Amino acid sequence: MYWCALILILILSSSSLATSAHKRTKICIPINPMNITNCKKLLTLGAELGWNIHNETHIDILFTIPISMDDTPKWVAWGVNPRRKRPRMIGTRAIIAISQANGTLKVSRYNITSDTKLGCRLQPLQPSIEFEDVVVQNMTGDVKPNRYMSIFATLILRPDLAAYDIARLNHVWQVGYEADEVALEPKMHPTALQNVDSTETTNLYSWKGISIEHRRHHLRTVHGILNIVGWGTLLPFGVIIARYLRRYPFHCTHWFLSHVSCQIVGYILGTIGWAIGIWLGHASKEYHFHTHNILAMFIFAFTTLQMIALRLRPTPIDDFRKYWDMYHHFLGYALLAVIILNIFHGIAILKPDKTWLCAYIGTLAVLASITLGLEIYTWCKFMNSKMKKPNTSGEVQPVPSS
Ligand SMILES: *[C@@H]1O[C@H](CO)[C@@H](O)[C@H](O)[C@H]1NC(C)=O
Ligand SMILES: *[C@@H]1O[C@H](CO)[C@@H](O)[C@H](O)[C@H]1NC(C)=O
């Protein structure tokens, strides 16, 4: 019981840390030749956006993407969408930097249309042609191997059209790994969740993200944390309590209460996380995570069955009880395996920053070492008692419970 509360507090506090890391930082751009004064981390791909506001229709933009030795995109893109639209790929006035054989970036403007989405070649605008509603000047691209790729530009939003509102700027960003560097044609980008979700609406005055994408992003975080804590940590911990404190090697009178409270709290948290996950699945129509969904349904159905056991299990004197115990234990272990699998699957879908994976592997390592320690202790105790008292009378020895 107390253990469960402790774990809960630990994980809740680490989650609040994780969300506070998203707050604004004064300047996040590695080098700043353009004297950018505002900067914020974007929702996906590790991207950051810096800007200076000269007046309502005149802004400087510095967009950066972190790169590493084994993850260097061939092109990076940033663009704006007119304010009457949602932030999305089609309709974007994009600035795309394509990396060249000599290690530099070549930056051009691109008009992203529905044809682009259908797979038509994306060609740069001729220098003489302007977008109807925004003039792009001073485009430059910069790359520092193993550190970042960046795009700088000045945007002059045509005031007579009022197509953009920097208090609600729709913008999108992207990276891709294939391009025709001579013809300056970027090719299809990856279709992982991070690449599909790389859009937001930002108030450049207050730095606030104000789009549905932000809410969805936060809900994904909550979904992940609840399921990792509920299903992925408390349920296994409750199993350890039942296995080692029930009879052998330790007999704690309160083992049942601890086991049940751990499982109830874990079940409730996990189920809330599961319900949020279902909602998220419905909200992102273009994306389906079949394996993740099916495993989640399986987990929910069978953890519910395990919880019902609290009311419906046979009494200890029932003949049937022995088989019921075997079934309850077997299902419990199978569920743990599926839960752990699905959590790793979920982390692979979300691709959050590395701390998530490390945190969960760390949690599992702690649980595994507790289990291993107790298992070794159980066998030592069992062997000891066997040697001290040779079994001549045929009486039943205590065996490690399974
Ligand atoms: C940035 O600020 C420095 C020092 O204030 C100045 O020397 C430099 O010219 C500025 N650069 C730009 C692009 O405004
Ligand atoms: C960009 O594409 C849209 C939609 O096809 C079109 O109406 C517009 O004229 C294009 N703009 C430029 C500058 O090519």
Short mmCIF file of C-alpha atoms in Angstrom, two decimals, residues 1-5 230 233-247 252-268 303 305-310 313 321 324-325 328-333 335-336 402:
data_model
loop_
_atom_site.label_atom_id
_atom_site.label_comp_id
_atom_site.label_asym_id
_atom_site.label_seq_id
_atom_site.Cartn_x
_atom_site.Cartn_y
_atom_site.Cartn_z
CA MET A 1 0.00 0.00 0.00
CA TYR A 2 2.63 2.51 1.09
CA TRP A 3 4.92 1.25 -1.61
CA CYS A 4 2.30 1.91 -4.23
CA ALA A 5 1.76 5.45 -2.95
CA GLY A 230 -0.71 2.00 -13.85
CA THR A 233 4.65 -0.43 -12.92
CA LEU A 234 1.96 -0.93 -10.28
CA LEU A 235 0.55 -4.17 -11.70
CA PRO A 236 3.96 -5.91 -11.84
CA PHE A 237 4.75 -4.58 -8.38
CA GLY A 238 1.49 -6.03 -7.06
CA VAL A 239 2.42 -9.37 -8.60
CA ILE A 240 5.78 -9.31 -6.81
CA ILE A 241 3.98 -8.64 -3.52
CA ALA A 242 1.65 -11.58 -4.05
CA ARG A 243 4.40 -13.94 -5.14
CA TYR A 244 6.88 -13.35 -2.34
CA LEU A 245 4.88 -12.11 0.63
CA ARG A 246 1.93 -14.47 0.56
CA ARG A 247 3.45 -17.55 2.13
CA CYS A 252 3.02 -10.96 5.69
CA THR A 253 -0.46 -10.82 7.12
CA HIS A 254 -1.24 -7.77 5.04
CA TRP A 255 0.03 -9.16 1.74
CA PHE A 256 -3.46 -9.50 0.34
CA LEU A 257 -4.44 -5.94 1.16
CA SER A 258 -1.20 -4.62 -0.39
CA HIS A 259 -1.60 -6.80 -3.47
CA VAL A 260 -5.20 -5.79 -4.02
CA SER A 261 -4.64 -2.08 -3.42
CA CYS A 262 -1.69 -2.02 -5.79
CA GLN A 263 -3.72 -3.77 -8.47
CA ILE A 264 -6.78 -1.57 -7.96
CA VAL A 265 -4.82 1.68 -8.18
CA GLY A 266 -2.83 0.35 -11.16
CA TYR A 267 -6.01 -0.82 -12.86
CA ILE A 268 -7.77 2.52 -12.39
CA THR A 303 -7.05 -7.07 -16.45
CA LEU A 305 -11.26 -10.21 -15.67
CA GLN A 306 -8.48 -10.34 -13.08
CA MET A 307 -10.14 -7.53 -11.15
CA ILE A 308 -13.49 -9.31 -11.19
CA ALA A 309 -11.65 -12.15 -9.44
CA LEU A 310 -11.78 -10.00 -6.34
CA ARG A 313 -12.92 -16.19 -6.85
CA ARG A 321 -9.50 -23.31 -5.88
CA TRP A 324 -8.35 -21.24 -10.15
CA ASP A 325 -5.10 -20.11 -8.52
CA HIS A 328 -5.11 -16.45 -12.02
CA HIS A 329 -1.32 -16.63 -11.85
CA PHE A 330 -0.85 -17.75 -15.43
CA LEU A 331 -3.11 -15.01 -16.78
CA GLY A 332 -1.33 -12.48 -14.58
CA TYR A 333 2.12 -13.36 -15.95
CA LEU A 335 -0.68 -9.99 -19.02
CA LEU A 336 2.56 -8.56 -17.69
CA SER A 402 4.54 -19.93 -8.27
#
